[in-house]
């Protein structure tokens, strides 16, 4: 294990989730006049509507996973209907972001929740939610020929919490897209098969999970 602090440059908590949801929702509202259900996203098997519905689903999943503890809760199906009106999909996203923020802020420090990438603490779930709400709007933007550029502060905080192996001397938003396999970063290999580090940072072993999977 590497001796890393458990706190990040900017704490990932319920307020961070709500701030990110605000940036995400404002951008999605700005493109809500498009026919989301029929607009494909280049390079993905989703339409814009499907990716926005997915964001909402993730926020609700993370809420229940953190509360459920360290065993996977697989007793129910949770889905958001992508055929819903764009404004309703954004309202759903905002509602589930509020639920998650309250769950995160009410969770005791020692609580962990199950996730395929590891047993995440509250800050890990907050960071994963922020990653969903930052990267997927960029996917949606790609589908409608627009650009989504979130705040550097939120990009940096999310990057450092989930991808501690990412270079620290590059522009945060581009680097976050790179870490999520969405962009190239000069001097660094493309991230294929990327994973989050959602457990506490103190438990990171100093290795990019991609490298570990290749050994």
Short mmCIF file of N, CA and C in Angstrom, two decimals, residues 2 8-9 22 33 44 53 57 93 96 103 114 124 138-139 143 159 170 178 183 185-186 190-191 193 205-206 208 211:
data_model
loop_
_atom_site.label_atom_id
_atom_site.label_comp_id
_atom_site.label_asym_id
_atom_site.label_seq_id
_atom_site.Cartn_x
_atom_site.Cartn_y
_atom_site.Cartn_z
N UNK A 2 0.35 2.31 -0.64
CA UNK A 2 1.04 3.60 -0.63
C UNK A 2 0.40 4.48 0.43
N UNK A 8 -9.07 14.38 -0.46
CA UNK A 8 -8.61 14.79 -1.77
C UNK A 8 -8.32 16.29 -1.76
N UNK A 9 -7.81 16.78 -2.90
CA UNK A 9 -7.58 18.21 -3.00
C UNK A 9 -8.88 18.97 -2.74
N UNK A 22 -25.67 20.17 -11.31
CA UNK A 22 -26.09 21.46 -11.84
C UNK A 22 -25.44 21.78 -13.17
N UNK A 33 -33.71 20.65 -27.16
CA UNK A 33 -34.59 20.83 -28.30
C UNK A 33 -34.32 19.79 -29.40
N UNK A 44 -20.48 4.92 -29.80
CA UNK A 44 -21.21 4.23 -28.74
C UNK A 44 -22.45 3.57 -29.34
N UNK A 53 -30.47 8.75 -19.74
CA UNK A 53 -31.19 7.82 -18.85
C UNK A 53 -30.20 7.01 -18.02
N UNK A 57 -29.87 6.39 -13.92
CA UNK A 57 -29.84 5.05 -13.32
C UNK A 57 -28.63 4.87 -12.42
N UNK A 93 -32.62 12.95 -13.49
CA UNK A 93 -31.20 13.01 -13.12
C UNK A 93 -31.01 13.90 -11.89
N UNK A 96 -32.41 12.15 -8.67
CA UNK A 96 -31.57 11.06 -8.17
C UNK A 96 -30.24 11.58 -7.65
N UNK A 103 -27.76 10.63 0.77
CA UNK A 103 -27.25 9.35 1.27
C UNK A 103 -25.76 9.48 1.61
N UNK A 114 -20.83 -1.94 -2.22
CA UNK A 114 -20.32 -2.80 -3.28
C UNK A 114 -20.30 -2.07 -4.62
N UNK A 124 -15.91 7.76 -2.68
CA UNK A 124 -15.79 7.02 -3.93
C UNK A 124 -17.07 7.05 -4.72
N UNK A 138 -20.50 14.80 -22.15
CA UNK A 138 -19.58 14.98 -23.28
C UNK A 138 -19.92 14.01 -24.40
N UNK A 139 -20.35 12.78 -24.04
CA UNK A 139 -20.82 11.84 -25.06
C UNK A 139 -22.04 12.41 -25.77
N UNK A 143 -22.85 13.65 -29.79
CA UNK A 143 -23.96 13.23 -30.63
C UNK A 143 -24.66 14.37 -31.34
N UNK A 159 -10.90 13.46 -11.17
CA UNK A 159 -9.73 12.77 -11.70
C UNK A 159 -8.83 12.25 -10.60
N UNK A 170 -1.10 17.78 -16.62
CA UNK A 170 -1.86 18.00 -17.85
C UNK A 170 -3.20 18.63 -17.52
N UNK A 178 -9.34 11.27 -21.10
CA UNK A 178 -8.33 10.24 -21.39
C UNK A 178 -8.46 9.07 -20.43
N UNK A 183 -10.36 9.95 -24.92
CA UNK A 183 -9.48 10.88 -25.64
C UNK A 183 -8.04 10.40 -25.56
N UNK A 185 -4.03 11.37 -25.03
CA UNK A 185 -3.24 12.31 -24.26
C UNK A 185 -1.80 12.16 -24.72
N UNK A 186 -1.23 13.20 -25.34
CA UNK A 186 0.12 13.09 -25.88
C UNK A 186 1.11 12.56 -24.85
N UNK A 190 -3.30 5.11 -24.84
CA UNK A 190 -4.75 5.14 -24.77
C UNK A 190 -5.25 4.19 -23.68
N UNK A 191 -6.24 4.63 -22.92
CA UNK A 191 -6.75 3.85 -21.81
C UNK A 191 -7.89 2.94 -22.28
N UNK A 193 -9.97 -0.54 -21.45
CA UNK A 193 -10.21 -1.40 -20.31
C UNK A 193 -9.94 -0.70 -18.99
N UNK A 205 -2.69 0.70 -4.48
CA UNK A 205 -1.37 0.04 -4.42
C UNK A 205 -0.33 0.68 -5.33
N UNK A 206 -0.68 1.82 -5.93
CA UNK A 206 0.30 2.53 -6.75
C UNK A 206 0.36 2.09 -8.20
N UNK A 208 -1.66 1.42 -11.96
CA UNK A 208 -2.83 1.58 -12.82
C UNK A 208 -3.45 0.21 -13.03
N UNK A 211 -2.48 -1.94 -15.98
CA UNK A 211 -1.20 -2.64 -15.93
C UNK A 211 -1.32 -3.94 -15.15
#
